[in-house]
N, CA and C atoms as an extended XYZ file, in Angstrom:
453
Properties=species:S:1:pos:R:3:atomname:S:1:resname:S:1:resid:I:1 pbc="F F F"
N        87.057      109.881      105.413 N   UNK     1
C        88.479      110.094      105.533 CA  UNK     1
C        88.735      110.994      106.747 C   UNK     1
N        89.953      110.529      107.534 N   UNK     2
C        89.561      111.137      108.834 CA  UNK     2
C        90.926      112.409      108.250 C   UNK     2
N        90.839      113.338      109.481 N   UNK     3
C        91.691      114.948      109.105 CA  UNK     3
C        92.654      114.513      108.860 C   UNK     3
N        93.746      113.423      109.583 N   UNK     4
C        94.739      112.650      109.655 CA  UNK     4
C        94.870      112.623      107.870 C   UNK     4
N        94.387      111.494      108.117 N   UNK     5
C        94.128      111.126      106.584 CA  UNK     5
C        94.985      112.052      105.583 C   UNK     5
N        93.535      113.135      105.396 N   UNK     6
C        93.804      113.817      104.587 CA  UNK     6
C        94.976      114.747      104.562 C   UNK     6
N        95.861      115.350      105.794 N   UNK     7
C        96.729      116.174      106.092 CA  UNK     7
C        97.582      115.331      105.129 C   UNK     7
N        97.898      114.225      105.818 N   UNK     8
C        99.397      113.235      104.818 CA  UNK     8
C        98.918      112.981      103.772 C   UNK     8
N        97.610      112.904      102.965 N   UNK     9
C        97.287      112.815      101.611 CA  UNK     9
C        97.895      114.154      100.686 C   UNK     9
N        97.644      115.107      101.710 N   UNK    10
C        97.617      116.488      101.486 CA  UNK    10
C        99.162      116.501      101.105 C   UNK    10
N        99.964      116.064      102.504 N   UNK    11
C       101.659      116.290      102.300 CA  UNK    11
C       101.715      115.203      101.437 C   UNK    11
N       101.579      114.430      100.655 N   UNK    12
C       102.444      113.665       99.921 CA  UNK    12
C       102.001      114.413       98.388 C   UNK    12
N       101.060      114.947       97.700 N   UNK    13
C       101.186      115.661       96.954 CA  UNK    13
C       101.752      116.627       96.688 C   UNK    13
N       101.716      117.288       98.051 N   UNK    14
C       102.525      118.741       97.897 CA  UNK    14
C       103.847      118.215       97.681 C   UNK    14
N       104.569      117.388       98.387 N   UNK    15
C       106.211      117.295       98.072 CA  UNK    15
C       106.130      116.327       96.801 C   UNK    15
N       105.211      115.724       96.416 N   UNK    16
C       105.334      115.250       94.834 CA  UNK    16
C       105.453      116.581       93.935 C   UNK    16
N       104.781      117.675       93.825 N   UNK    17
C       104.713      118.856       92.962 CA  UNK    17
C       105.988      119.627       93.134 C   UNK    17
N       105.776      120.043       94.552 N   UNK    18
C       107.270      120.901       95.038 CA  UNK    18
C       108.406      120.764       95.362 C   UNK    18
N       109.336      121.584       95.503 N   UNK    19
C       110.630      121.026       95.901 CA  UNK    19
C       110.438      121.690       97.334 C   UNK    19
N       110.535      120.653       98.416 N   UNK    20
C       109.906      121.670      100.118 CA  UNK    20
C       111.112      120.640      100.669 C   UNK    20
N       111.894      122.034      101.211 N   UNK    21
C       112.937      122.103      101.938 CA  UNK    21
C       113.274      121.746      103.426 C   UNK    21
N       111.828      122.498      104.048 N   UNK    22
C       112.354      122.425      105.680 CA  UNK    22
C       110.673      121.860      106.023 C   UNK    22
N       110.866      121.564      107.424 N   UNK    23
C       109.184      121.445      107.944 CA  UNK    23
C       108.359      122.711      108.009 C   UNK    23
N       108.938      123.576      108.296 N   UNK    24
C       108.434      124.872      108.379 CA  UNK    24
C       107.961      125.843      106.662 C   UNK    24
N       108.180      125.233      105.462 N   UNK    25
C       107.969      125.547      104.192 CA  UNK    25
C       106.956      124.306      104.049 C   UNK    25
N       106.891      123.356      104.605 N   UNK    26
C       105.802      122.387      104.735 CA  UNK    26
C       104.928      122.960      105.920 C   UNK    26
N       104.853      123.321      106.466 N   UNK    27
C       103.609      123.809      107.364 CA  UNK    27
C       103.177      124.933      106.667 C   UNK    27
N       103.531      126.268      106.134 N   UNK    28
C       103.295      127.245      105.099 CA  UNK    28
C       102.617      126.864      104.136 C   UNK    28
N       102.798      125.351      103.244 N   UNK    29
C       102.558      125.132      101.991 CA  UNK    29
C       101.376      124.802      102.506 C   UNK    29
N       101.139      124.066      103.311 N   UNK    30
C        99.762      123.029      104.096 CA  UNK    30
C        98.927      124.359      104.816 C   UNK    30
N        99.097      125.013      105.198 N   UNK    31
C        98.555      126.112      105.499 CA  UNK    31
C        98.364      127.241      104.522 C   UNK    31
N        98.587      127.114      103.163 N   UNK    32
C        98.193      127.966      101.761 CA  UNK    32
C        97.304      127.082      101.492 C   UNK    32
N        97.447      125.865      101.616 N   UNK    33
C        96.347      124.793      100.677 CA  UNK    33
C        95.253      124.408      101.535 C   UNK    33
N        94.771      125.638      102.815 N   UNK    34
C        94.006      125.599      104.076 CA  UNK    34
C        93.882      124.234      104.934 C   UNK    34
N        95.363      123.792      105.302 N   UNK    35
C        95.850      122.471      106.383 CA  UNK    35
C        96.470      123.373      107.158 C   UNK    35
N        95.583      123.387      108.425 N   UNK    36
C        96.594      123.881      109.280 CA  UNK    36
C        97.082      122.713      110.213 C   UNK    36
N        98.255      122.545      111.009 N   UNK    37
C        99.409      121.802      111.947 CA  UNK    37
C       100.128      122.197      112.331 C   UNK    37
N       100.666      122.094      113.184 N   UNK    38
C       101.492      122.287      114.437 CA  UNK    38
C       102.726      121.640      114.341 C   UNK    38
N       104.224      121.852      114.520 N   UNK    39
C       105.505      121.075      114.127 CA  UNK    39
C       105.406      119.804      114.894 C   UNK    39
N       104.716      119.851      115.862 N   UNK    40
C       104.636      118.174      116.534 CA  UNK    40
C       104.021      117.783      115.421 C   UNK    40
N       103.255      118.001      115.429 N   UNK    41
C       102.414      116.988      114.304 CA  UNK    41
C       102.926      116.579      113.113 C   UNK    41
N       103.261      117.557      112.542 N   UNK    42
C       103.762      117.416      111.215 CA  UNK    42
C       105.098      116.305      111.244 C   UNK    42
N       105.946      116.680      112.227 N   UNK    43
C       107.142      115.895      112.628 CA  UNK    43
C       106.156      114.153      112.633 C   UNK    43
N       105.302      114.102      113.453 N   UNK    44
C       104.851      112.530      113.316 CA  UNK    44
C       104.635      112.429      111.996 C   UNK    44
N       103.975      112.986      111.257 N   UNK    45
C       103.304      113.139      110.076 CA  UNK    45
C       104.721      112.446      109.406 C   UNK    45
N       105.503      112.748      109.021 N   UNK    46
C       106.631      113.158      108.499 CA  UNK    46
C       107.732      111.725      108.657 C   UNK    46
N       107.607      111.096      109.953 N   UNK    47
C       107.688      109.946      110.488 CA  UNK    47
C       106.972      108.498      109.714 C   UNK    47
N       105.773      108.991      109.839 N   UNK    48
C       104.744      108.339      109.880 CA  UNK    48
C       104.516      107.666      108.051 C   UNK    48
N       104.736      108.684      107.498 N   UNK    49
C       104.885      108.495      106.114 CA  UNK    49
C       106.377      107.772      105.983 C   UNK    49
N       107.206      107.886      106.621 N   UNK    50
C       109.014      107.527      105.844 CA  UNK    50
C       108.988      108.598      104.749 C   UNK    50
N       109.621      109.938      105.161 N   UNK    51
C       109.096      110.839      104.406 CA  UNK    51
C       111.024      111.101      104.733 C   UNK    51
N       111.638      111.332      103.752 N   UNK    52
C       113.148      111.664      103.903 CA  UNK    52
C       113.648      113.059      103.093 C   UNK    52
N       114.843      113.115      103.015 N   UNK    53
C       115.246      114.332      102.070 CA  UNK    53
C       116.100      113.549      101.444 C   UNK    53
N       116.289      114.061      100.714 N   UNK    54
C       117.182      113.670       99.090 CA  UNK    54
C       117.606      115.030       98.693 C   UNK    54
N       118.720      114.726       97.564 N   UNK    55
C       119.122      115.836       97.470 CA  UNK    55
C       118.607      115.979       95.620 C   UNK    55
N       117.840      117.728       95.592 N   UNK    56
C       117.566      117.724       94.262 CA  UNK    56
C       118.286      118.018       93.076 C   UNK    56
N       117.692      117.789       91.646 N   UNK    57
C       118.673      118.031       90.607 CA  UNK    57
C       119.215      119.413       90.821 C   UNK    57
N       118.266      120.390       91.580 N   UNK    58
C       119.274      121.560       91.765 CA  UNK    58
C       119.976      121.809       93.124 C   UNK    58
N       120.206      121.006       93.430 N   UNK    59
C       121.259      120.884       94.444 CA  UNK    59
C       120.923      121.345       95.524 C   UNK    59
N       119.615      121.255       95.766 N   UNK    60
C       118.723      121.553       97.517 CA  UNK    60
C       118.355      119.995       97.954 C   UNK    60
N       118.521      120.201       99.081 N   UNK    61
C       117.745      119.248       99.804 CA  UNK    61
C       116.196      119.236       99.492 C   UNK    61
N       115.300      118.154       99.587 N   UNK    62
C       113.854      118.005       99.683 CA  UNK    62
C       113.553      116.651      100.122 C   UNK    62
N       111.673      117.033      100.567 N   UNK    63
C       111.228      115.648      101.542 CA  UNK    63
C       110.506      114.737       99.862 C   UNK    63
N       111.127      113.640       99.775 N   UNK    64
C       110.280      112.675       99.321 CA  UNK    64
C       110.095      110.835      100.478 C   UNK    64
N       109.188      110.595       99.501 N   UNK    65
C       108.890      109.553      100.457 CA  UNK    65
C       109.934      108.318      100.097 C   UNK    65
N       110.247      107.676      101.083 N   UNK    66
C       111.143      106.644      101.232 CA  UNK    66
C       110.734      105.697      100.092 C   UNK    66
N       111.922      105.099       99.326 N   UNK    67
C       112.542      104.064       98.867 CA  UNK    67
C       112.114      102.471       98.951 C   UNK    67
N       113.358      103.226      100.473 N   UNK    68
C       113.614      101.374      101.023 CA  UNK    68
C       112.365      100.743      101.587 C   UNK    68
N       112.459       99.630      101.873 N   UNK    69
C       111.660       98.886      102.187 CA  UNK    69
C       111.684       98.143      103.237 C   UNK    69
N       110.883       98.910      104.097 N   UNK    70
C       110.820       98.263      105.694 CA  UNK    70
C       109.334       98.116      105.881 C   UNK    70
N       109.509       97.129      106.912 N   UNK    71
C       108.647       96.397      107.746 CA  UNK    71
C       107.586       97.366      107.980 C   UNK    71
N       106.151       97.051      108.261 N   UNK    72
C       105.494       97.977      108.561 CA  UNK    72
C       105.713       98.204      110.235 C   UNK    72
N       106.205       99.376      110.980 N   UNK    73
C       106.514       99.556      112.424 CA  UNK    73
C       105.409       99.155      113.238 C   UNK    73
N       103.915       98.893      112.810 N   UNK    74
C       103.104       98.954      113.433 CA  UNK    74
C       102.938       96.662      113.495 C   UNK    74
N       103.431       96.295      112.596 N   UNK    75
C       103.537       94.931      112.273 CA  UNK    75
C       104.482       94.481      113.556 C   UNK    75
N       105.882       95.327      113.181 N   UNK    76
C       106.668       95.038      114.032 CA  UNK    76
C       106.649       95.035      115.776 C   UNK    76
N       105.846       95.948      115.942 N   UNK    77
C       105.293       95.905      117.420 CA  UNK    77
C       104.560       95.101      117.269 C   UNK    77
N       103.517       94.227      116.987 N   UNK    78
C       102.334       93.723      117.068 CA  UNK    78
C       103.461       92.494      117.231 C   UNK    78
N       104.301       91.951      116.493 N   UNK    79
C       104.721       90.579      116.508 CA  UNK    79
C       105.442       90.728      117.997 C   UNK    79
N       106.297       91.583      118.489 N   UNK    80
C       106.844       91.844      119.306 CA  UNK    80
C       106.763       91.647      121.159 C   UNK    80
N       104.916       92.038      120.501 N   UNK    81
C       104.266       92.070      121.969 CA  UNK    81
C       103.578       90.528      121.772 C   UNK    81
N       102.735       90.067      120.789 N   UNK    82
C       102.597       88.993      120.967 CA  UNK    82
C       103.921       87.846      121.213 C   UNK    82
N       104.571       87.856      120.703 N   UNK    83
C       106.274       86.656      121.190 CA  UNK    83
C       106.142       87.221      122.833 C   UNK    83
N       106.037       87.877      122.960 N   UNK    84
C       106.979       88.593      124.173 CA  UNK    84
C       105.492       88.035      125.422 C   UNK    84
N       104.709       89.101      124.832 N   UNK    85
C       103.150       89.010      125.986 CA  UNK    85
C       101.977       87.772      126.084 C   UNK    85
N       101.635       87.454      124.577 N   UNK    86
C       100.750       86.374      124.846 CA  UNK    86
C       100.633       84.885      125.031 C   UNK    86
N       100.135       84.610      126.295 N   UNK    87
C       100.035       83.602      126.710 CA  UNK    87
C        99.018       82.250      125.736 C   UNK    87
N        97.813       82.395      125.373 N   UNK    88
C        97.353       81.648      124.701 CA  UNK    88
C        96.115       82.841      123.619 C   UNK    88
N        95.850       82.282      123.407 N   UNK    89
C        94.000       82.568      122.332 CA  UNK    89
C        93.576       81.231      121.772 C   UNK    89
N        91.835       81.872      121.739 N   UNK    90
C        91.028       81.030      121.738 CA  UNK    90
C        89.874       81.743      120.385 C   UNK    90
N        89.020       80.857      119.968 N   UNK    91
C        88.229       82.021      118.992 CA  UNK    91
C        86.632       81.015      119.283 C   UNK    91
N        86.391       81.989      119.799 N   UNK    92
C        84.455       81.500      119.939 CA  UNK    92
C        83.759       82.360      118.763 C   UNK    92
N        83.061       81.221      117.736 N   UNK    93
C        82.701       81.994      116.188 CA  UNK    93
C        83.022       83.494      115.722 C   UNK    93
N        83.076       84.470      115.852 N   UNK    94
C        83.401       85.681      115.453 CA  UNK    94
C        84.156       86.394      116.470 C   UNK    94
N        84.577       85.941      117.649 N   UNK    95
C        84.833       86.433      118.472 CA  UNK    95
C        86.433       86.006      118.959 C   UNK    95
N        87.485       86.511      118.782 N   UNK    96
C        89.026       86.025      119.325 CA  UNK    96
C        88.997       86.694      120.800 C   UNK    96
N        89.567       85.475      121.686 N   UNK    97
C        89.966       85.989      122.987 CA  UNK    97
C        91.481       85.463      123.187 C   UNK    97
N        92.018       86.250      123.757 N   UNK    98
C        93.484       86.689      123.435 CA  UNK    98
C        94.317       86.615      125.129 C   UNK    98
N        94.584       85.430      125.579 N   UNK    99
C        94.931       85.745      127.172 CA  UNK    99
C        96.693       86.286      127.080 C   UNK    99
N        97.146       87.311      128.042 N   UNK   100
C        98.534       87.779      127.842 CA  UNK   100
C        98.875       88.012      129.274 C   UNK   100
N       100.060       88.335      129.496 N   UNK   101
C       100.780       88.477      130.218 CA  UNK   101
C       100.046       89.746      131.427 C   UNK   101
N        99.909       89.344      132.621 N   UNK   102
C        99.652       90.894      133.338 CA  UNK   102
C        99.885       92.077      133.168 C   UNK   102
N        98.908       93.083      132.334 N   UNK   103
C        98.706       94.671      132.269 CA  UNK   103
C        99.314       94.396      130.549 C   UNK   103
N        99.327       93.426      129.943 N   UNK   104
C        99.737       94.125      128.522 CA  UNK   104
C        98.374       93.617      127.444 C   UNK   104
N        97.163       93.649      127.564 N   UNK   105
C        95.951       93.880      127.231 CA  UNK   105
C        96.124       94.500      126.293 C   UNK   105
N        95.912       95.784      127.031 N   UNK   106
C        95.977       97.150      126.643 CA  UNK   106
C        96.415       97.433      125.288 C   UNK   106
N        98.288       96.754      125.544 N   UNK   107
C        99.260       97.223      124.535 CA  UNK   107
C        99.105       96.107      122.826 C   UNK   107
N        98.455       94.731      123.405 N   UNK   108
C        97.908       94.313      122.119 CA  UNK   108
C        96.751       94.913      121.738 C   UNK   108
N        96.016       95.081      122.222 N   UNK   109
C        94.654       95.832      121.627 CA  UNK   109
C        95.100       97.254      120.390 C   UNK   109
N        95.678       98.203      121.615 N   UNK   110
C        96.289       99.378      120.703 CA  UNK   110
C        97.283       99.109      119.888 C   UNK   110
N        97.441       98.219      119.927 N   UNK   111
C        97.992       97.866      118.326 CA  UNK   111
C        97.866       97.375      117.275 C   UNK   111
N        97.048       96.537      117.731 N   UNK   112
C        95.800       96.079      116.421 CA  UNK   112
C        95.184       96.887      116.346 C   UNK   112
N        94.951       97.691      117.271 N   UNK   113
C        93.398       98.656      116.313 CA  UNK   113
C        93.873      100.357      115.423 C   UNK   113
N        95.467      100.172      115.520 N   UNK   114
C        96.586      100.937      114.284 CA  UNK   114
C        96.630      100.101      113.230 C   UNK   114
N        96.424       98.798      113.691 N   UNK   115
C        96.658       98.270      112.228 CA  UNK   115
C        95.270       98.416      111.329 C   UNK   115
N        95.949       98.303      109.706 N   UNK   116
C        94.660       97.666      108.974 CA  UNK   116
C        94.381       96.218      108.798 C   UNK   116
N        93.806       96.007      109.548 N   UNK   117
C        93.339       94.486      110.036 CA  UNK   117
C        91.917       94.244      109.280 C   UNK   117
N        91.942       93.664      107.893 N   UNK   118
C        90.420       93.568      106.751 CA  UNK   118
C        89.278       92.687      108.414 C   UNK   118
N        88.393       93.433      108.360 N   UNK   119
C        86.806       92.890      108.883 CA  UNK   119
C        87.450       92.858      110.578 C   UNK   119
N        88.090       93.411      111.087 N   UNK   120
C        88.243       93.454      112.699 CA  UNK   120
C        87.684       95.078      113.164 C   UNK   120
N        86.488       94.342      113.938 N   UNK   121
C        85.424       95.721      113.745 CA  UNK   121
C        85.748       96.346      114.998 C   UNK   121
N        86.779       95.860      116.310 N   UNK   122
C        86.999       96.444      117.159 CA  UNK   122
C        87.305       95.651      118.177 C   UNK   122
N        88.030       96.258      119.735 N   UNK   123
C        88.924       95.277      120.324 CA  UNK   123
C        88.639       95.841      121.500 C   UNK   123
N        88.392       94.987      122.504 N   UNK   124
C        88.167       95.395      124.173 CA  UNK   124
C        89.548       94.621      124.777 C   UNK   124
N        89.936       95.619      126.000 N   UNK   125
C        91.318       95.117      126.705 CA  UNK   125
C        90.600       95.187      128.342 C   UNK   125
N        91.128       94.144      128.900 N   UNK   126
C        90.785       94.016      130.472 CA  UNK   126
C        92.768       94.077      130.768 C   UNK   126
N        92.786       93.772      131.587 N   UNK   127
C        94.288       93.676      132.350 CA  UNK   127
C        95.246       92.438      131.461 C   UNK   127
N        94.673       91.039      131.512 N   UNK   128
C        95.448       90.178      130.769 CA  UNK   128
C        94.366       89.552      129.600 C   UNK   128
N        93.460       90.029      129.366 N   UNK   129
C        92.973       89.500      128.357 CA  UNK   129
C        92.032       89.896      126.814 C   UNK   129
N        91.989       90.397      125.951 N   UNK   130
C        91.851       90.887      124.707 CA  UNK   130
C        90.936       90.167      124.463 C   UNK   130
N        89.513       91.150      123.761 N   UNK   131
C        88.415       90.306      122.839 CA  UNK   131
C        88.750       90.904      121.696 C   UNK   131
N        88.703       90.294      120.536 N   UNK   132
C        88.948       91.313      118.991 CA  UNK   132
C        87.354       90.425      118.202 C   UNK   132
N        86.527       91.778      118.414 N   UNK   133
C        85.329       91.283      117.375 CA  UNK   133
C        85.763       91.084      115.366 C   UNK   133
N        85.570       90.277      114.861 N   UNK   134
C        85.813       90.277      113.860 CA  UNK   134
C        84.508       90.011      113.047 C   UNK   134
N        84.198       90.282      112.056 N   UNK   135
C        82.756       91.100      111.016 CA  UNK   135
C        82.068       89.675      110.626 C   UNK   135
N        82.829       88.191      111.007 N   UNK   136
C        82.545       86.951      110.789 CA  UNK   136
C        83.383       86.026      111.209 C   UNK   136
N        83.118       84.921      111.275 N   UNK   137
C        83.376       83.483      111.651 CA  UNK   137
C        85.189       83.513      110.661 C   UNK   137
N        84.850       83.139      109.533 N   UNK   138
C        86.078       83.070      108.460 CA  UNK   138
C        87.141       84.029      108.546 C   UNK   138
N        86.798       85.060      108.926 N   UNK   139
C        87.929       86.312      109.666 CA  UNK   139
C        88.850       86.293      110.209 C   UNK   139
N        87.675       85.626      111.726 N   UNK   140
C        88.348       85.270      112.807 CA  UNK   140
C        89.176       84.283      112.968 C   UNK   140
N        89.058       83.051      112.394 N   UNK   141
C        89.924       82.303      111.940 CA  UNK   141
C        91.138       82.165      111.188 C   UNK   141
N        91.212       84.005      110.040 N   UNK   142
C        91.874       83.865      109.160 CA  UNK   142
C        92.981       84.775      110.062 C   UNK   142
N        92.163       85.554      111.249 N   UNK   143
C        93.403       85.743      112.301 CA  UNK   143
C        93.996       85.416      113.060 C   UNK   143
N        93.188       84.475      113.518 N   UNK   144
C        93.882       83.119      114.081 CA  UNK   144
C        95.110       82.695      113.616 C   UNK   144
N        95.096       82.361      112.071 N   UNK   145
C        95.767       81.564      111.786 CA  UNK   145
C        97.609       82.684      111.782 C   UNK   145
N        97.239       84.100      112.047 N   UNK   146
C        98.060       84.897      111.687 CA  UNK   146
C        98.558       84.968      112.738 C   UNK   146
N        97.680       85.052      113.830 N   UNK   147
C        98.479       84.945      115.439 CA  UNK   147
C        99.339       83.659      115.773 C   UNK   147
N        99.023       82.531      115.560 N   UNK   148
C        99.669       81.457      115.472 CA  UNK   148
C       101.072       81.544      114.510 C   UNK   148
N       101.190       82.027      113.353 N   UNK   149
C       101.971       82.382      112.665 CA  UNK   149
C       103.253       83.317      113.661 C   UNK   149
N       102.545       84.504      114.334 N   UNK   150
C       103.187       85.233      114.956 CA  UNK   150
C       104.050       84.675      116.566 C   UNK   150
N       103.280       83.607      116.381 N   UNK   151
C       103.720       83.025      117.874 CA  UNK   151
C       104.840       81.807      117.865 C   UNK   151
């Protein structure tokens, strides 16, 4: 479990138990329960979860985690740049190659490799073109069939 991880594992218990008001009574609480962070961070953190305020039965504000039901943001870029950037893909047995638009490589790669993508063991970017190793043959295909979907 990486520190990440655990920090927002960390904050979503604490505001399940407590009633925590501001970011700064959340950096205190995370820093009693030996998490230390920084308000940038926590602010992504905080983001990152859909972490909102509501108002409590005693009439304070507090952070719980969102409700509604949105898209995963990291989905939403991924479809975004593929409509927008990729030109074709191809899949040689375990291996997807991904041709895109000049200099946006990069920006599909780092975004698949935010996602949780089951058996995609890792992703190389050149200028217009993306390799995504996947852990087998059936994988790669089963992302295939998701990129095509996306396109």
């Amino acid at each position: 479990m990486t520190v990440k991880t655990k920090r927002q594992a960390k904050i979503l218990e604490l505001i399940s138990m407590q009633e925590i008001e501001t970011q700064n009574q959340l950096m205190e609480t995370l820093m009693e329960a030996g998490i230390k962070s920084t308000q940038a961070t926590l602010s992504r953190d905080i983001k990152e979860l859909r972490l909102v305020k509501e108002l409590s039965p005693r009439g304070h504000y507090r952070y719980v985690l969102s409700t509604r039901d949105e898209p995963n943001d990291y989905e939403t870029r991924l479809r975004k740049i593929f409509r927008e950037s990729v030109t074709s893909y191809a899949i040689a047995q375990n291996i997807i190659v991904v041709k895109t638009l000049p200099g946006l490589a990069p920006a599909a790669c780092s975004t698949l490799d935010g996602m949780e993508i089951p058996n995609l063991v890792g992703t190389i970017a050149g200028d217009d073109t993306a390799f995504l190793a996947m852990r087998d043959n059936d994988s790669a295909e089963q992302l295939c069939r998701e990129i095509e979907a996306m396109l």
